[in-house]
GROMACS .gro file of C-alpha atoms in nm:
model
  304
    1UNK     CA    1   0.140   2.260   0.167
    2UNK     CA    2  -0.228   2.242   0.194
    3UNK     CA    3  -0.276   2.308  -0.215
    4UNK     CA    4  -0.005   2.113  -0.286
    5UNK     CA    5  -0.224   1.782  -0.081
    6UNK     CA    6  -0.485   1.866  -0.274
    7UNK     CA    7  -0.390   1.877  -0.600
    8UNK     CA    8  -0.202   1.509  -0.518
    9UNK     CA    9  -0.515   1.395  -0.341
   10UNK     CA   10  -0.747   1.528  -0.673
   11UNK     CA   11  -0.478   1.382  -0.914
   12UNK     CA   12  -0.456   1.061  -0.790
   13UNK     CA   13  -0.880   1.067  -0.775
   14UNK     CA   14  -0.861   1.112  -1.203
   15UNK     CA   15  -0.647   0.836  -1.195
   16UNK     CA   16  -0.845   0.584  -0.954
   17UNK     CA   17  -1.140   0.730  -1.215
   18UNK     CA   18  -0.929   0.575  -1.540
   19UNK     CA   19  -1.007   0.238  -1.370
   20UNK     CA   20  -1.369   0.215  -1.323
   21UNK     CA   21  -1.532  -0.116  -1.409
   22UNK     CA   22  -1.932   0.101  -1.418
   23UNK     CA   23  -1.905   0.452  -1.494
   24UNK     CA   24  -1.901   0.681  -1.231
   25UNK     CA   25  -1.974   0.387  -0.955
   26UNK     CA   26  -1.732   0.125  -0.944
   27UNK     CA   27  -1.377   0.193  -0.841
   28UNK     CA   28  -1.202  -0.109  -0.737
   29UNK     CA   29  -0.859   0.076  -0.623
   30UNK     CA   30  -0.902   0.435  -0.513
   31UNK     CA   31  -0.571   0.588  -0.492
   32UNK     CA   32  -0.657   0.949  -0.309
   33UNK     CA   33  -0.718   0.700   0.065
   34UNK     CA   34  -0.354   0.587  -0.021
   35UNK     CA   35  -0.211   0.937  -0.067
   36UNK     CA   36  -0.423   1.088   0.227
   37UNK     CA   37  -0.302   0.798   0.486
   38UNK     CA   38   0.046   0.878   0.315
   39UNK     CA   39   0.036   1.269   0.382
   40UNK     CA   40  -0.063   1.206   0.743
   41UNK     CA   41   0.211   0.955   0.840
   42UNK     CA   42   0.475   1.182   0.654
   43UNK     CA   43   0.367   1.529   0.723
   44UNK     CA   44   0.170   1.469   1.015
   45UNK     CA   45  -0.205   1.636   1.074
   46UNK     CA   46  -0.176   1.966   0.964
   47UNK     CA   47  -0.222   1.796   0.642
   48UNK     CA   48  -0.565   1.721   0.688
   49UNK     CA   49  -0.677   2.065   0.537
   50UNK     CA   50  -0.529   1.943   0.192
   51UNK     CA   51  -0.696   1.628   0.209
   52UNK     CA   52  -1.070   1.826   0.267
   53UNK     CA   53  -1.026   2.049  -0.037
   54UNK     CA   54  -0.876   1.745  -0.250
   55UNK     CA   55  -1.173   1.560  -0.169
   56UNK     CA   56  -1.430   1.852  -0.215
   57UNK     CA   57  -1.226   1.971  -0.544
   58UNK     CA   58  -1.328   1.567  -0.634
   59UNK     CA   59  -1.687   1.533  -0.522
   60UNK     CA   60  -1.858   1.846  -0.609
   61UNK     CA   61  -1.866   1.790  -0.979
   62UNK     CA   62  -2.006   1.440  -0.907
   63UNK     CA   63  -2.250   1.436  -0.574
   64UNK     CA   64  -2.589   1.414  -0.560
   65UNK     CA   65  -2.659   1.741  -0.330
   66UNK     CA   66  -2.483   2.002  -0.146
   67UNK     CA   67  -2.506   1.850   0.217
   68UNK     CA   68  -2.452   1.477   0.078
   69UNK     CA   69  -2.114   1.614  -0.086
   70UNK     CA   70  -2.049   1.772   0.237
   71UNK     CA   71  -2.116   1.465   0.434
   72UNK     CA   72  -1.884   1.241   0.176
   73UNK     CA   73  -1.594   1.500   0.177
   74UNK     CA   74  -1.600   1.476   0.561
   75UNK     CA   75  -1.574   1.085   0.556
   76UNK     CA   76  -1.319   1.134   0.294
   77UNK     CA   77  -1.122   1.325   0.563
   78UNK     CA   78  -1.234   1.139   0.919
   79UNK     CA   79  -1.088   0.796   0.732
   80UNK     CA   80  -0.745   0.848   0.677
   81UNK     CA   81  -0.715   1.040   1.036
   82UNK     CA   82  -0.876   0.775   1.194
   83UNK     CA   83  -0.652   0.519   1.035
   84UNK     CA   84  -0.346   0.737   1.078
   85UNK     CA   85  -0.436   0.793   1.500
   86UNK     CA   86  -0.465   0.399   1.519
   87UNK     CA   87  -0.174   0.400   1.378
   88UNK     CA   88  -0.017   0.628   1.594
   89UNK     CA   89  -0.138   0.461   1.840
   90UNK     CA   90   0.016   0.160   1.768
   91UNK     CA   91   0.356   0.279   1.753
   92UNK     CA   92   0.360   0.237   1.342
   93UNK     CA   93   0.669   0.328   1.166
   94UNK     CA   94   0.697   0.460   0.814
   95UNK     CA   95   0.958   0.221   0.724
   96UNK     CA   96   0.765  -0.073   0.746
   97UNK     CA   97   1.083  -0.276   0.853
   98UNK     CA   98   0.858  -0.481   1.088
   99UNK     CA   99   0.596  -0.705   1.065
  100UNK     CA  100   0.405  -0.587   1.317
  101UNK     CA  101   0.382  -0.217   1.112
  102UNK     CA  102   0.223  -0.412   0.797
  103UNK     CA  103  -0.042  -0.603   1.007
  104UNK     CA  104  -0.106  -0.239   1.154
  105UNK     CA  105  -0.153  -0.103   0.829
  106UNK     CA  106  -0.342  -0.396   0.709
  107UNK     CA  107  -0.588  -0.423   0.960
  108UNK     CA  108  -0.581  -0.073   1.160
  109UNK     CA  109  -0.514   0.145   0.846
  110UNK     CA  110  -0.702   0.011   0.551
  111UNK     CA  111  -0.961  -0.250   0.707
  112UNK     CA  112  -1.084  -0.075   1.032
  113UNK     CA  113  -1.001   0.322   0.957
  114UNK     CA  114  -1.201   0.317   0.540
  115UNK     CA  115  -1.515   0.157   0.744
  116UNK     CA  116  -1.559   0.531   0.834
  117UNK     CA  117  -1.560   0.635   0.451
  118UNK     CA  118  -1.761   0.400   0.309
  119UNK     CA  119  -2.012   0.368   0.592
  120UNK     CA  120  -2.082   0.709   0.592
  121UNK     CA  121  -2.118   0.793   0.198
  122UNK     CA  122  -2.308   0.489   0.119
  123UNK     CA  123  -2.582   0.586   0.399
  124UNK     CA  124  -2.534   0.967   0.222
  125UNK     CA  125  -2.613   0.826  -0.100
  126UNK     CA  126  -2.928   0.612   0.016
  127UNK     CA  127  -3.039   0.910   0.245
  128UNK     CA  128  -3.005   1.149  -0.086
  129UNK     CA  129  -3.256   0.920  -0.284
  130UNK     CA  130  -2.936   0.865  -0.524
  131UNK     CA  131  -2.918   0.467  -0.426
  132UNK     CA  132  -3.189   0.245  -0.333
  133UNK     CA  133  -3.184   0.128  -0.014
  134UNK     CA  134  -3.152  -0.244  -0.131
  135UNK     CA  135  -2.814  -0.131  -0.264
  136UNK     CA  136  -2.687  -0.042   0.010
  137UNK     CA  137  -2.447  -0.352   0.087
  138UNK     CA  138  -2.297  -0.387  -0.247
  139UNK     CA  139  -2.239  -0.032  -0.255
  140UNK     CA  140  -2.101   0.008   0.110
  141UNK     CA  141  -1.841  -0.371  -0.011
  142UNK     CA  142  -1.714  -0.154  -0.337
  143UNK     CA  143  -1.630   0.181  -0.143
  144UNK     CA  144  -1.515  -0.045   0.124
  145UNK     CA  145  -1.326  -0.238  -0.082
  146UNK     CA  146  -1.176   0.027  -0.307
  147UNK     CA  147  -1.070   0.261  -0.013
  148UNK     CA  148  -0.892  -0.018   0.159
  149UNK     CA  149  -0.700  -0.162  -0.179
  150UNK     CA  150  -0.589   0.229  -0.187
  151UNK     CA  151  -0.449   0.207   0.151
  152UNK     CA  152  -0.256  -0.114   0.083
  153UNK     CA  153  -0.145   0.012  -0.264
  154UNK     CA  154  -0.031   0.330  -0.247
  155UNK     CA  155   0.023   0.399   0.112
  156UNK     CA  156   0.335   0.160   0.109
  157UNK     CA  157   0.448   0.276  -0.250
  158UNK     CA  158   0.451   0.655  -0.105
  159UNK     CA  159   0.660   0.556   0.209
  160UNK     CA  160   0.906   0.355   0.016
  161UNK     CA  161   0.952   0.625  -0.206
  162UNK     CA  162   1.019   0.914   0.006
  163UNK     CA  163   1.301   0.726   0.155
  164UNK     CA  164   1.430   0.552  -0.171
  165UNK     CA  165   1.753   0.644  -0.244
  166UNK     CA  166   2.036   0.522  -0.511
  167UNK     CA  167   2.282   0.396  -0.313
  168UNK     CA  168   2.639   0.496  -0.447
  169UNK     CA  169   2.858   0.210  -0.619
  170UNK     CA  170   2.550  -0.043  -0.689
  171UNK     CA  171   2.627  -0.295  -0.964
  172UNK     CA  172   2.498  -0.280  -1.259
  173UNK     CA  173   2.397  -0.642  -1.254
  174UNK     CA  174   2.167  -0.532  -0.962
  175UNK     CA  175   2.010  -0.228  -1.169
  176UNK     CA  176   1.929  -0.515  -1.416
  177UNK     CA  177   1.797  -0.710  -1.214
  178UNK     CA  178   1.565  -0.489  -1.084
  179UNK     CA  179   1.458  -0.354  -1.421
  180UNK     CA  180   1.392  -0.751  -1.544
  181UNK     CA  181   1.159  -0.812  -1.217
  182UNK     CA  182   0.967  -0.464  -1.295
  183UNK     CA  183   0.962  -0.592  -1.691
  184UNK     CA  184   0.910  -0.912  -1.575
  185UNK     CA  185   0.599  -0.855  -1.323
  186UNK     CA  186   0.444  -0.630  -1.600
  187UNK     CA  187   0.511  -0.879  -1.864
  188UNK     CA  188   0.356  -1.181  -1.667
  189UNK     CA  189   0.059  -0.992  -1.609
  190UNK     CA  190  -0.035  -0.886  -1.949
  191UNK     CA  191  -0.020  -1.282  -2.021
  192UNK     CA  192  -0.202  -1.390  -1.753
  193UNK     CA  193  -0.478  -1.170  -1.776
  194UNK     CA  194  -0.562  -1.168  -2.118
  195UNK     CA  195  -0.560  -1.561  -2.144
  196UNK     CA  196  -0.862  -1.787  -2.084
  197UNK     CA  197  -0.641  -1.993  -1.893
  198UNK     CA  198  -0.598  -1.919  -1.508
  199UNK     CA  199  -0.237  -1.809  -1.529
  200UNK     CA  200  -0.212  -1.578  -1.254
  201UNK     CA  201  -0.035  -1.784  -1.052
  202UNK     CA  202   0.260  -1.680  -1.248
  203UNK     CA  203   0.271  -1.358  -1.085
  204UNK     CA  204   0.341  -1.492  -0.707
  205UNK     CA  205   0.705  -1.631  -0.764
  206UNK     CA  206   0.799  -1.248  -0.909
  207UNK     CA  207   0.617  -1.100  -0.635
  208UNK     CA  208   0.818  -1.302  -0.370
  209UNK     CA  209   1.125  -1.247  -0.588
  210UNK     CA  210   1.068  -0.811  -0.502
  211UNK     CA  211   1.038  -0.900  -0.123
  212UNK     CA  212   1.330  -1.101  -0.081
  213UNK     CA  213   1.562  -0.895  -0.321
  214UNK     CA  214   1.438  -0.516  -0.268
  215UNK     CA  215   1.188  -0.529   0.046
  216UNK     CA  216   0.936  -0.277  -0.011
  217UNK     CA  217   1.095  -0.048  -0.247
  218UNK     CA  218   1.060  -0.344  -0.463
  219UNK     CA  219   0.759  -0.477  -0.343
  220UNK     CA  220   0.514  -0.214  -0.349
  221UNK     CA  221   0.595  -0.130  -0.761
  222UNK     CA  222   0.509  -0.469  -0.857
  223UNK     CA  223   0.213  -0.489  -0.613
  224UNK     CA  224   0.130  -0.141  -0.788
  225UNK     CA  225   0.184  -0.351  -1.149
  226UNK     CA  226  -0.024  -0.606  -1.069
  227UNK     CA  227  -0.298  -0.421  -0.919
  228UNK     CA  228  -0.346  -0.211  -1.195
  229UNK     CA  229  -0.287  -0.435  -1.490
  230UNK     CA  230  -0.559  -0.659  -1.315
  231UNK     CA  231  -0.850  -0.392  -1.320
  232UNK     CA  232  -0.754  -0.286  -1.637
  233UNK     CA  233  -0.791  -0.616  -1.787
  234UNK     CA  234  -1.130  -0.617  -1.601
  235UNK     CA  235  -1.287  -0.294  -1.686
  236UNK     CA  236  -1.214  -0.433  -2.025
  237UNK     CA  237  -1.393  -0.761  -2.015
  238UNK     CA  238  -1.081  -0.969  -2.108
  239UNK     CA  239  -0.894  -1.228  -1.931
  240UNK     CA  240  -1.015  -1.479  -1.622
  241UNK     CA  241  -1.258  -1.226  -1.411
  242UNK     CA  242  -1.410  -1.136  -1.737
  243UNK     CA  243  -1.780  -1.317  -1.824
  244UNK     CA  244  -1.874  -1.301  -1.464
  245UNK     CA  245  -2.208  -1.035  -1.290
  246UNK     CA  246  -2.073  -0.746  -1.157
  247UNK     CA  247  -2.059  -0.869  -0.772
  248UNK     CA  248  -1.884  -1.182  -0.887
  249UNK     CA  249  -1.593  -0.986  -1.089
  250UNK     CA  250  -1.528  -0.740  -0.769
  251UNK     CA  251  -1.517  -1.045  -0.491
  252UNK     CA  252  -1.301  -1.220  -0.689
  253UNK     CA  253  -1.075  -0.940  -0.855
  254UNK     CA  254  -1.037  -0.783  -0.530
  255UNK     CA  255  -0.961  -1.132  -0.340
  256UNK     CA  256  -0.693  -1.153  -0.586
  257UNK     CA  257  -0.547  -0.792  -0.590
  258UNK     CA  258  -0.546  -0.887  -0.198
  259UNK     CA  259  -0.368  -1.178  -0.181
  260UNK     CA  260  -0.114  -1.046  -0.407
  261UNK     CA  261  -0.059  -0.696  -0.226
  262UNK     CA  262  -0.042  -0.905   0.128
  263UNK     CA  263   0.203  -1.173  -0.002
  264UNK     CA  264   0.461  -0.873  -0.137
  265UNK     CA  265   0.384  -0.644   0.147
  266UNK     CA  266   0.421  -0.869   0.476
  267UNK     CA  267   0.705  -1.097   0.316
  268UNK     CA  268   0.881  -0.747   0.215
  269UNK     CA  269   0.784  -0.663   0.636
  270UNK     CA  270   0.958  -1.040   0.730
  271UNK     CA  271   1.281  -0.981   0.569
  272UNK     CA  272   1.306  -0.627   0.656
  273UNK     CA  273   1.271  -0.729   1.017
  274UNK     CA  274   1.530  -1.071   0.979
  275UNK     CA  275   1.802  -0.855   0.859
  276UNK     CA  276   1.767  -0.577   1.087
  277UNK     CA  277   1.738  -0.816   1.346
  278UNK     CA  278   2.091  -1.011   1.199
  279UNK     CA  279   2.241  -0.649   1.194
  280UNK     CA  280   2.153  -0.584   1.564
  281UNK     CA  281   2.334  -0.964   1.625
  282UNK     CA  282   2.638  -0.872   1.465
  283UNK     CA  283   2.693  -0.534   1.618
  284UNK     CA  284   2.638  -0.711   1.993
  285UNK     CA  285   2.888  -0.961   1.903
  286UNK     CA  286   3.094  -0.748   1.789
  287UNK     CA  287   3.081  -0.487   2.124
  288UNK     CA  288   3.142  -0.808   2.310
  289UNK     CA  289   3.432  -0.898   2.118
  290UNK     CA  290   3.598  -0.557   2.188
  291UNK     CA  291   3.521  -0.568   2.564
  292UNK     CA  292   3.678  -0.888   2.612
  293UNK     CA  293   3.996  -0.802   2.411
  294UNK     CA  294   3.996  -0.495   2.700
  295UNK     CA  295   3.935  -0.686   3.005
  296UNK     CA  296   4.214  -0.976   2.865
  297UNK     CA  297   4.547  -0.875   3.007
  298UNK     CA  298   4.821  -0.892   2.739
  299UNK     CA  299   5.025  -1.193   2.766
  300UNK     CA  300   5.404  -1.152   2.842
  301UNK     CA  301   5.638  -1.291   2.611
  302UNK     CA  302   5.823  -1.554   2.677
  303UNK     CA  303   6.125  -1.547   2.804
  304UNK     CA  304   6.453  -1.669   2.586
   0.00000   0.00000   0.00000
């Protein structure tokens, strides 16, 4: 189990690498805190082994020095088991069927638990003479940034995926529809951001459409879609965050890639909850109605 982590944790790091806006520096969505968080929830913490040798497998090509590679590999482990023990202590469940599990996750799992990450490897980095000092808060707001997009990203996508299954009997007007929201979300984005024009609103109303229709086996594809179709578009200087400084593309690519992942992910969480909550309605009533058809004495028939 332990390789097997690894080599997940180290493939998704090539990927997150595919997306870099500067070489080597600027990540905005770093998968491997998404698939570490994921491991954790799903196989618990003897996982956290895998994680360590996926992250040193990742960072000893690219650190500075032996002990600052040590010291980023261990934040690369303490955030996702800090996120995943708030978690835990929050009662979090893996289906995210609750709104209350996506705010966790939100704020307990990708906001407060990557503080540990980027905190400690930006202060690494200054401390190894491999970043100024005066770059130490727009360094610390892209690791911070990028660790928690992975969270939200990925994390969700893995956990809707280890429980998707085909159900047996679906339509095949419902397979179509889900393939024309997929085709759909993709298709939107490629328009929107490679036009001058801001377009991007487009993407919300498909977005919405995953929630209501799939929950989060459909929401956390297209939030994948739109994620990465919006760096892409970035790291190659077309479409609306392109002719901007550095700094200005990240706040605003990543406010975006936010919004979007948190309008999918807690509407997904809303309807999840409504309709297990209408399930739990109907079963009650339906107890009730066979206890009072027990307690009711027949009636005799009447006599001729």
């Amino acid at each position: 189990m332990t390789l097997a982590v690894a080599a997940v944790y180290y493939a998704g790091a090539q990927l997150g690498l595919l997306q870099e806006l500067v070489r080597g520096q600027v990540t905005p969505l770093w998968p491997p805190t998404g698939i570490a968080l994921a491991c954790l929830l799903l196989l618990g913490p003897r996982s956290w082994p895998g994680i360590t040798l996926g992250a040193l497998a990742v960072n000893a090509p690219i650190g500075p020095a032996p002990l600052a590679v040590l010291a980023i590999v261990a934040g690369n482990t303490l955030a996702p088991l800090c996120a995943y023990l708030l978690l835990r202590r929050a009662g979090f469940r893996t289906e995210l069927n609750r709104l209350r599990d996506a705010l966790a996750l939100v704020f307990l799992g990708a906001l407060a638990g990557m503080l540990i990450s980027s905190t400690l490897g930006t202060a690494v980095l200054v401390l190894a003479d491999a970043l100024p000092a005066s770059a130490f808060w727009p360094a610390w707001s892209v690791w911070w940034t990028g660790d928690a997009m992975g969270v939200l990203v990925v994390t969700p996508l893995l956990l809707a995926a280890r429980r998707a299954r085909l159900p047996r009997g679906v339509s095949p007007y419902r397979r179509l529809e889900a393939a024309a929201l997929l085709l759909g979300t993709a298709g939107v984005m490629l328009v929107a951001t490679r036009s001058a024009a801001s377009l991007l609103f487009l993407v919300f109303p498909f977005l919405i459409w995953a929630a209501l229709r799939f929950q989060l086996p459909g929401a956390a594809p297209c939030s994948l879609i739109v994620t990465v179709l919006a760096i892409q578009a970035t790291a190659e200087g077309v479409g609306p965050f392109a002719g901007h400084s550095l700094l200005a593309r990240m706040v605003t690519l990543q406010a975006f890639n936010g919004s979007t992942t948190l309008t999918a992910l807690l509407l997904a969480a809303i309807i999840a909850e409504r309709d297990h909550t209408r399930r739990q309605i109907e079963q009650v009533c339906v107890q009730l109605a066979e206890t009072v058809a027990r307690l009711t004495p027949d009636e005799p028939e009447p006599g001729r």
